[in-house]
PDB file of C-alpha atoms in Angstrom:
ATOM      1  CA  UNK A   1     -14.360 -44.620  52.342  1.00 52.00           C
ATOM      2  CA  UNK A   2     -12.054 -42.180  51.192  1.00 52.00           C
ATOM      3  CA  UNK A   3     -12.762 -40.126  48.388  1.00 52.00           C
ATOM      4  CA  UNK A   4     -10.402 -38.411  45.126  1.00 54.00           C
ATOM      5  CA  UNK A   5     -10.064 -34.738  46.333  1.00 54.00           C
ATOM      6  CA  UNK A   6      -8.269 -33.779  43.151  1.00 52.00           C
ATOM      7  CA  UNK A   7      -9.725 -31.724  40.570  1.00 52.00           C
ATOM      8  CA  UNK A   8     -11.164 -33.207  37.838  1.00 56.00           C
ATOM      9  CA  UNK A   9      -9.736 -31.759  34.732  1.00 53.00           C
ATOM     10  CA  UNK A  10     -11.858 -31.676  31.532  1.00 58.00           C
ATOM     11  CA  UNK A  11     -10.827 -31.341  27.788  1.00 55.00           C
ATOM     12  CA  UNK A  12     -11.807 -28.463  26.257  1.00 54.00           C
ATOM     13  CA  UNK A  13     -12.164 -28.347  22.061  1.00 59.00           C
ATOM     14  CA  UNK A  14      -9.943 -25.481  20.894  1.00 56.00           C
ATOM     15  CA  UNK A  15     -11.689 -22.812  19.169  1.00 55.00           C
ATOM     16  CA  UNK A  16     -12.926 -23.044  15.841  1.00 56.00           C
ATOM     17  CA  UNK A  17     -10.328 -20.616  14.612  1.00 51.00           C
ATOM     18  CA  UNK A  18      -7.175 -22.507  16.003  1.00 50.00           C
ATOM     19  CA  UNK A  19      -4.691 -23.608  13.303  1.00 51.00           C
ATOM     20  CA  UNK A  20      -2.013 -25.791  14.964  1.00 49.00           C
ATOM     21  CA  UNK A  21       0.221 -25.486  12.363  1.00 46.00           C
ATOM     22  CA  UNK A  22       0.514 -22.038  12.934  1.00 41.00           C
ATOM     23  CA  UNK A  23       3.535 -21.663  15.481  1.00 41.00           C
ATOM     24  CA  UNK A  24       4.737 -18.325  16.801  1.00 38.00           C
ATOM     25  CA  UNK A  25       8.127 -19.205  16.916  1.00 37.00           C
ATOM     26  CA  UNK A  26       8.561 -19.163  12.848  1.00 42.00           C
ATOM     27  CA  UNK A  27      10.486 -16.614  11.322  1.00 40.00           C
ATOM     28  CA  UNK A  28       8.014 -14.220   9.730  1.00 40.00           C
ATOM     29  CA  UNK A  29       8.466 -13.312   6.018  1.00 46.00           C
ATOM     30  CA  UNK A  30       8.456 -10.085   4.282  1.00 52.00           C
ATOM     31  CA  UNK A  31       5.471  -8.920   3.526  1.00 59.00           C
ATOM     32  CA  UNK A  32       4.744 -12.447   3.933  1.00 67.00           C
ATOM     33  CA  UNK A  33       6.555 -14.009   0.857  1.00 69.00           C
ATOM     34  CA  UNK A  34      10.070 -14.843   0.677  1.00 76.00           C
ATOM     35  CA  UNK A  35      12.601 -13.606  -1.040  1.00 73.00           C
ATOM     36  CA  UNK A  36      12.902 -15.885  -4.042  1.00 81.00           C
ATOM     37  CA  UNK A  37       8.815 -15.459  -4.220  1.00 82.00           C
ATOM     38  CA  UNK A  38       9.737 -12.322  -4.860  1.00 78.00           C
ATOM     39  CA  UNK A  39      12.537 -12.640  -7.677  1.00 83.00           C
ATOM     40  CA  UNK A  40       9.777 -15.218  -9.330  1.00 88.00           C
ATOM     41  CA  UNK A  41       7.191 -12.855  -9.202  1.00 85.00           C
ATOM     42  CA  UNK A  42       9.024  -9.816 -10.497  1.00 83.00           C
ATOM     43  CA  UNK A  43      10.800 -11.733 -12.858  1.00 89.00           C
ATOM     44  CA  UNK A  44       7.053 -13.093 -14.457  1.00 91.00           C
ATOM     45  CA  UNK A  45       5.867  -8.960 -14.321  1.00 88.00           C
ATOM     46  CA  UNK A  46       8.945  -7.779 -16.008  1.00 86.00           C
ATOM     47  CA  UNK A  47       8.968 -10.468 -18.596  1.00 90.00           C
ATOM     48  CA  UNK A  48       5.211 -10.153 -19.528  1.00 91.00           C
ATOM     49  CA  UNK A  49       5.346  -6.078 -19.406  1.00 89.00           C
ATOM     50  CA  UNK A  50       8.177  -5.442 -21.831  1.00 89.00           C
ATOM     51  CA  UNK A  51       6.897  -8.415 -23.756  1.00 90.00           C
ATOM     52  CA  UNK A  52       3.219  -6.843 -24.334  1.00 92.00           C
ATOM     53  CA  UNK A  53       4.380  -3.564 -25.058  1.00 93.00           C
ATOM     54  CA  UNK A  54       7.722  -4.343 -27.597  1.00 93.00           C
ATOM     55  CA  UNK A  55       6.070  -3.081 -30.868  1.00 93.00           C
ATOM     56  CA  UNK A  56       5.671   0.113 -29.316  1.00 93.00           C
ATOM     57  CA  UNK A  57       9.179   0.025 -28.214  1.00 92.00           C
ATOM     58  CA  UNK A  58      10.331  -0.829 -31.654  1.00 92.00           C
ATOM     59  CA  UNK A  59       8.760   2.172 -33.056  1.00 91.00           C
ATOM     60  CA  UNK A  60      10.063   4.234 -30.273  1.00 90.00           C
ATOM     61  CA  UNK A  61      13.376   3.145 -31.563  1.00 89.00           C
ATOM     62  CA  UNK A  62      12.789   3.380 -35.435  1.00 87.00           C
ATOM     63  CA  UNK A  63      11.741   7.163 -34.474  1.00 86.00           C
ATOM     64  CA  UNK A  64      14.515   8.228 -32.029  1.00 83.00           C
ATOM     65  CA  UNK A  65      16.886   6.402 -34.360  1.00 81.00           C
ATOM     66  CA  UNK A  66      15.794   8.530 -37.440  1.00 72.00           C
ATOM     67  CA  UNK A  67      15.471  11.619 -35.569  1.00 62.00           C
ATOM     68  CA  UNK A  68      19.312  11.689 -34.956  1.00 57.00           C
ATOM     69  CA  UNK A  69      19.258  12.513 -38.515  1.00 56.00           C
ATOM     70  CA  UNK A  70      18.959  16.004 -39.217  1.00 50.00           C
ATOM     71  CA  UNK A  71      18.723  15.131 -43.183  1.00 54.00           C
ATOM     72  CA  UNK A  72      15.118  13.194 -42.167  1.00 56.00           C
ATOM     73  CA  UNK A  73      11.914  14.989 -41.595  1.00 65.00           C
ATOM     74  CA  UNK A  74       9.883  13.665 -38.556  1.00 66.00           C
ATOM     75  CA  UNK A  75       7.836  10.847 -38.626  1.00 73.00           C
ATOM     76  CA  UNK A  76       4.755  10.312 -36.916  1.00 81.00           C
ATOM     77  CA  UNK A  77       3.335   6.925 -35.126  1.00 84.00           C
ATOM     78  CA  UNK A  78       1.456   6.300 -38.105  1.00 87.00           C
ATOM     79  CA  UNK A  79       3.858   6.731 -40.823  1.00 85.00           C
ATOM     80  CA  UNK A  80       6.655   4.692 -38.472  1.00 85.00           C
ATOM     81  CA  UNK A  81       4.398   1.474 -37.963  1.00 89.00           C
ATOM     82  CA  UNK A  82       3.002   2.136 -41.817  1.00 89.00           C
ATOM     83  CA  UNK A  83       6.632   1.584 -42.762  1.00 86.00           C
ATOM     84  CA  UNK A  84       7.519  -1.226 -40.750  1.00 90.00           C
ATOM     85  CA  UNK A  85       4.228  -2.899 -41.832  1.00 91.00           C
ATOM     86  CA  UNK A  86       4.723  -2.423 -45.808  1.00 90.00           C
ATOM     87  CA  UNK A  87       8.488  -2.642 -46.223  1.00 88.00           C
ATOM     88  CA  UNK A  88       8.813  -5.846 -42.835  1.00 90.00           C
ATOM     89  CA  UNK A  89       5.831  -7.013 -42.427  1.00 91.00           C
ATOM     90  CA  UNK A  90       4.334  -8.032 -38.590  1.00 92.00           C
ATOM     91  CA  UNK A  91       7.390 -10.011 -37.521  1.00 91.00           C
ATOM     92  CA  UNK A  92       9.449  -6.691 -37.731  1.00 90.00           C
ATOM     93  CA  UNK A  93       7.744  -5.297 -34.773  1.00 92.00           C
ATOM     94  CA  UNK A  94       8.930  -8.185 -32.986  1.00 92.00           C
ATOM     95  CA  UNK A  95      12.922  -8.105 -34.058  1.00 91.00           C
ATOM     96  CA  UNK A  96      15.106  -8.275 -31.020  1.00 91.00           C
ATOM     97  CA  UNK A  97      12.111  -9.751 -28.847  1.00 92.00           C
ATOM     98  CA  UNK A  98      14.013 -12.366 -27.463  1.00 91.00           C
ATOM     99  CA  UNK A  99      16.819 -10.284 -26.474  1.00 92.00           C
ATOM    100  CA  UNK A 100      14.011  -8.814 -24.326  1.00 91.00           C
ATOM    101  CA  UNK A 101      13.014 -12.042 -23.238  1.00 88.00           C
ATOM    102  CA  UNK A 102      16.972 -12.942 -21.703  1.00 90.00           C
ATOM    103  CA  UNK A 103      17.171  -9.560 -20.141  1.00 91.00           C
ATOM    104  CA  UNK A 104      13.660  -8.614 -18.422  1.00 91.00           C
ATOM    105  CA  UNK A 105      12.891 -11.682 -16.557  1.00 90.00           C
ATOM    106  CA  UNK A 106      16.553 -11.704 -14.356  1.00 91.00           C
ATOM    107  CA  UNK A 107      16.642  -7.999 -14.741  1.00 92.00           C
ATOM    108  CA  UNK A 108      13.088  -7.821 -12.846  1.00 91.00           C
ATOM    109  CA  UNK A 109      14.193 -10.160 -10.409  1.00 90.00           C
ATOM    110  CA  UNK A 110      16.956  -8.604  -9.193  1.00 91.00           C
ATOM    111  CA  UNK A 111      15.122  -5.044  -9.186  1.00 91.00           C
ATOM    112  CA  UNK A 112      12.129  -6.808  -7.055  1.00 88.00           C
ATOM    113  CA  UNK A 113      14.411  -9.083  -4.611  1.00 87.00           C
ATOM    114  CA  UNK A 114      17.052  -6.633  -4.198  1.00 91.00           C
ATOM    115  CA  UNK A 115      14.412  -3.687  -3.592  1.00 91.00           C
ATOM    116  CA  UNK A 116      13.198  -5.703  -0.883  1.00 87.00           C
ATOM    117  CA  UNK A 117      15.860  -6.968   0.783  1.00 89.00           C
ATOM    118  CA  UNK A 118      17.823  -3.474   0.471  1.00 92.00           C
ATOM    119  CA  UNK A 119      14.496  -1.942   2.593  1.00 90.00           C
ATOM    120  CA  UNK A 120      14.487  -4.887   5.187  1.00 87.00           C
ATOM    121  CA  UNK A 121      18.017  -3.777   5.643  1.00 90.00           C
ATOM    122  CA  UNK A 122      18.279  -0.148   5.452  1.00 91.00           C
ATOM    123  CA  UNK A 123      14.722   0.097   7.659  1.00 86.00           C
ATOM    124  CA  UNK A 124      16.211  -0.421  10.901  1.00 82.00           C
ATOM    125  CA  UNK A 125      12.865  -0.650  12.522  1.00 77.00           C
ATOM    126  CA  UNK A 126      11.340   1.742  10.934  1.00 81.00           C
ATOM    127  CA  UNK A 127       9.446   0.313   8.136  1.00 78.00           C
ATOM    128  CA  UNK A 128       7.622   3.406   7.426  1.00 83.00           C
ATOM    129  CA  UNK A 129      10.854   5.821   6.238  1.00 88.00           C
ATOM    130  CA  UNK A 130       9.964   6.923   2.864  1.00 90.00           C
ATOM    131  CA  UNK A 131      13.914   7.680   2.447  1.00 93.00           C
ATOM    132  CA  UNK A 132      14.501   4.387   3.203  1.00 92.00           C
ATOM    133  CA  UNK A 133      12.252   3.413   0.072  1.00 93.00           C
ATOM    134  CA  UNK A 134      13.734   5.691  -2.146  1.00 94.00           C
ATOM    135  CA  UNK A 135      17.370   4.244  -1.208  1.00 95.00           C
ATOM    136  CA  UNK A 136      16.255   0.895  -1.936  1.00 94.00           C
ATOM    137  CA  UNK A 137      14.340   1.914  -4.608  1.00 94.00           C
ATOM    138  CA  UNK A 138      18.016   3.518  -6.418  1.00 96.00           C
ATOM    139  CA  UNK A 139      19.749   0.202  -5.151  1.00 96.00           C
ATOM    140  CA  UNK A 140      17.387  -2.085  -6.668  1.00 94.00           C
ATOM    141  CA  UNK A 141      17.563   0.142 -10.248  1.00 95.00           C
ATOM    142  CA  UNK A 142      21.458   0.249 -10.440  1.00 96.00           C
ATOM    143  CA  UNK A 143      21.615  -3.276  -9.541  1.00 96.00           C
ATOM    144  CA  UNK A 144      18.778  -4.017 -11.967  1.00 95.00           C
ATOM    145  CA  UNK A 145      20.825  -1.990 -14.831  1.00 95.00           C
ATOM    146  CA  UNK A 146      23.545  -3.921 -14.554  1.00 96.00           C
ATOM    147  CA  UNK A 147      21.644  -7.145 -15.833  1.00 94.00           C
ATOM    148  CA  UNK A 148      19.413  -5.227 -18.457  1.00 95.00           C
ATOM    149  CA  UNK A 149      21.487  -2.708 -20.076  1.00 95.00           C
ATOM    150  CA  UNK A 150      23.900  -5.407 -22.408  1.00 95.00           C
ATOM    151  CA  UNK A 151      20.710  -7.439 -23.659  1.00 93.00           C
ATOM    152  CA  UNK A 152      19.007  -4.103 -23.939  1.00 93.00           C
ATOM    153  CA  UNK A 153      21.822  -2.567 -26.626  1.00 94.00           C
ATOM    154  CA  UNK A 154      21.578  -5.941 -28.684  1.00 95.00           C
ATOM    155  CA  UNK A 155      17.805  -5.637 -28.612  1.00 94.00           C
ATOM    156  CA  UNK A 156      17.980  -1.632 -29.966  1.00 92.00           C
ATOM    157  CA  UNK A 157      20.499  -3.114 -32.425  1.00 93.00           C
ATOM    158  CA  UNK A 158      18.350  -5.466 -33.709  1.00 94.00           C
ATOM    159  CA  UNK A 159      15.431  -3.161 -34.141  1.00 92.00           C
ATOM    160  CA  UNK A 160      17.074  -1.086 -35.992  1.00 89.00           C
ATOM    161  CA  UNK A 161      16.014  -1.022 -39.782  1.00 83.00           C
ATOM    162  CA  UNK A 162      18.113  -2.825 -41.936  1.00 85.00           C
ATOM    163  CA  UNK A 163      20.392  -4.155 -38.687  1.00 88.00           C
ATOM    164  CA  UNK A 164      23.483  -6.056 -40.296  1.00 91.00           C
ATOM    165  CA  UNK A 165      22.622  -8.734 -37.070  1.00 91.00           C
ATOM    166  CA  UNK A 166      20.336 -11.848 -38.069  1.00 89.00           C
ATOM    167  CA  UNK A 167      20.063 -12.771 -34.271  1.00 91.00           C
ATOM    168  CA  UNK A 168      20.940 -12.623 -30.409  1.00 93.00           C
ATOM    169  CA  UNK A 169      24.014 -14.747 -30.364  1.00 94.00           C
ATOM    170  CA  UNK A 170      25.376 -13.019 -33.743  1.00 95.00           C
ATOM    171  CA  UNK A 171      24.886  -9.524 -32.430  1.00 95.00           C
ATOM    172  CA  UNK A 172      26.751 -10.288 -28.679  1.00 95.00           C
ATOM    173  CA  UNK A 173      29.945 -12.109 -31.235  1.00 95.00           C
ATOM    174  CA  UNK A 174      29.963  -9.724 -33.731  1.00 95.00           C
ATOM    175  CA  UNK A 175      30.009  -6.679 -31.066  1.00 95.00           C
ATOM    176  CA  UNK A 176      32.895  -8.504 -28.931  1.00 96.00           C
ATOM    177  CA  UNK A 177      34.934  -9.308 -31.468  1.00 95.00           C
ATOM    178  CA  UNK A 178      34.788  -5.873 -32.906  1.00 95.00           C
ATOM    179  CA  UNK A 179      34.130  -3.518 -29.710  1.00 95.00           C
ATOM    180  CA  UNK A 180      34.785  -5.240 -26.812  1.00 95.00           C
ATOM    181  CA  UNK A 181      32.592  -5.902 -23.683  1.00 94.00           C
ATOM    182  CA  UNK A 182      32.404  -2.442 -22.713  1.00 94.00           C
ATOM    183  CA  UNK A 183      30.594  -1.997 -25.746  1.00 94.00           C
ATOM    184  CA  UNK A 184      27.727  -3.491 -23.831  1.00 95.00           C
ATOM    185  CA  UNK A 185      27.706  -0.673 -20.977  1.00 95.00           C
ATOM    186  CA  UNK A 186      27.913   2.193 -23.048  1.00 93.00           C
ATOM    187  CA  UNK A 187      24.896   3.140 -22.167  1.00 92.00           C
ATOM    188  CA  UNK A 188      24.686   1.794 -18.847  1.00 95.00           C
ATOM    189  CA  UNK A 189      25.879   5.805 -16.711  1.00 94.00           C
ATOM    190  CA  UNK A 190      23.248   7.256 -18.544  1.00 94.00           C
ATOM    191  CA  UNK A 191      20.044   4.784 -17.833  1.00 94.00           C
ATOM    192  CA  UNK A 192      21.096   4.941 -14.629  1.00 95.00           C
ATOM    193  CA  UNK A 193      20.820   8.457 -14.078  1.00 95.00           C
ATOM    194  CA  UNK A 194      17.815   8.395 -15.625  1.00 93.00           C
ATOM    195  CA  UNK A 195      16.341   5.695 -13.825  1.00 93.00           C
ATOM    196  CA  UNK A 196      17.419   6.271 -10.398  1.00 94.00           C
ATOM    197  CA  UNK A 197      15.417   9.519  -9.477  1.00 94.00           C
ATOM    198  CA  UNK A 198      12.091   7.867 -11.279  1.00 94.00           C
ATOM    199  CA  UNK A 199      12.439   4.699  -8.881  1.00 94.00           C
ATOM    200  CA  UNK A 200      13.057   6.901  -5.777  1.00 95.00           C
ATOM    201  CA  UNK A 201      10.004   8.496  -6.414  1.00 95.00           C
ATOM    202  CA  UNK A 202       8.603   5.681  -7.677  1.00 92.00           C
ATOM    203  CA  UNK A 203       8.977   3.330  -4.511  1.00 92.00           C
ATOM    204  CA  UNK A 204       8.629   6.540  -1.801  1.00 93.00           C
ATOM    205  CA  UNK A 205       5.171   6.837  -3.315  1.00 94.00           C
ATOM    206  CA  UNK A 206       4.035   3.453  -3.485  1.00 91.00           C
ATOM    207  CA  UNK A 207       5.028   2.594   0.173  1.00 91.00           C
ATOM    208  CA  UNK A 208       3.006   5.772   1.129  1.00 91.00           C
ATOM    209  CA  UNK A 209      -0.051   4.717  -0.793  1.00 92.00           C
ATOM    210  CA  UNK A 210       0.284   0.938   0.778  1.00 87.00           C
ATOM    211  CA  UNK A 211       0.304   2.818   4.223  1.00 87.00           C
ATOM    212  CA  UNK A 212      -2.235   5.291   3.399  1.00 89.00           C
ATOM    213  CA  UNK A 213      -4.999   2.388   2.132  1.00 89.00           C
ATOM    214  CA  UNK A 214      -3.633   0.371   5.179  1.00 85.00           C
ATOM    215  CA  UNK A 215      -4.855   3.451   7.153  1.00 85.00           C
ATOM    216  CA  UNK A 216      -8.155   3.830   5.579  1.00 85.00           C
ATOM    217  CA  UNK A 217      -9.157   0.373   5.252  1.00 79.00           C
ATOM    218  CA  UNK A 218      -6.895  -2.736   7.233  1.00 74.00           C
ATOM    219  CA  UNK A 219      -8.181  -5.353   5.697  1.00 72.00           C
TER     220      UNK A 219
END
């Protein structure tokens, strides 16, 4: 009686660790998110930073704004927010917030999203080039500037004590009907020359920390 020569071929589990769903063949992500993960995220940061900190940015204001006259002492911290407290009350640490609001969120997701995609494209390979970060990091700011600067003049406008503007949409009519839309750039040369060699450095040393702590501890 013949018998069946042919190997007999068991099944084997797979390994406790295998994840079928997991297929080689998908495109990876950056940095494992993509690119509108990204814009989301950085939008949410941006929005909740200048947010948090806008009283202190209205007193900023107050103070640079009364130290362009030379016929007013200085004023300290305390005497600013006394002032704003006694003559406005809380709510006029909080004038021109939600000009903030309509500029920081798309503003921050352009900076984060374009920062990223300008250093998967400038990279070439080379994902460690700390030039590379600094380019995208001046791409990502000049782009970013171009969203911020317009709500950020109506914002300073409306911070401003005893601003002629009752509100967001008043402020952008009144100041196109009566200076135009370049009115809402003026600004916009100088915060980027300002701003570009702080996110150079910026981004050139974050990337180096990341790679550093990468170095020192992978997981």
């Amino acid at each position: 009686m013949a018998t069946d020569a042919s190997p007999q071929l068991r099944s084997v589990p797979p390994p406790s660790d295998f994840h079928p769903e997991i297929s080689l063949s998908q495109s990876p992500t950056h940095d494992g998110l993509h690119f509108w993960q990204f814009m989301i995220a950085g939008s949410i940061a941006g929005t909740v930073e200048h947010m948090a900190m806008f009283p202190l940015d209205t007193l900023k204001t107050r103070m640079q704004a009364l130290g362009a006259s030379c016929s007013v002492q200085p004023v300290s911290v305390r005497q600013a927010l006394g002032s704003i407290l006694k003559l406005e009350g809380p709510p006029g640490l909080y004038r021109g917030i939600a000009a903030m609001g309509l500029g920081a969120g798309p503003a921050h997701a352009v900076y984060f999203s374009v920062y990223e995609l300008s250093k998967q494209v400038l990279s070439r390979g080379d994902p460690n080039n700390s030039m590379v970060h600094a380019a995208s990091g001046v791409v990502a700011t000049v782009t970013s500037d171009a969203v911020f600067t317009p709500m950020d003049m109506v914002k300073q406008r409306l911070q401003l004590k005893n601003s002629p503007y009752k509100g967001v949409a008043e402020c952008v009519r009144m100041v196109v009907m009566e200076e135009g839309i370049g009115a809402f750039y003026a600004s916009y040369r100088t915060t980027v020359i300002m701003n570009a060699p702080f996110t150079a450095v910026h981004f050139a040393t974050y990337e180096a920390a990341k790679r550093e702590l990468m170095e020192v501890s992978p997981d």
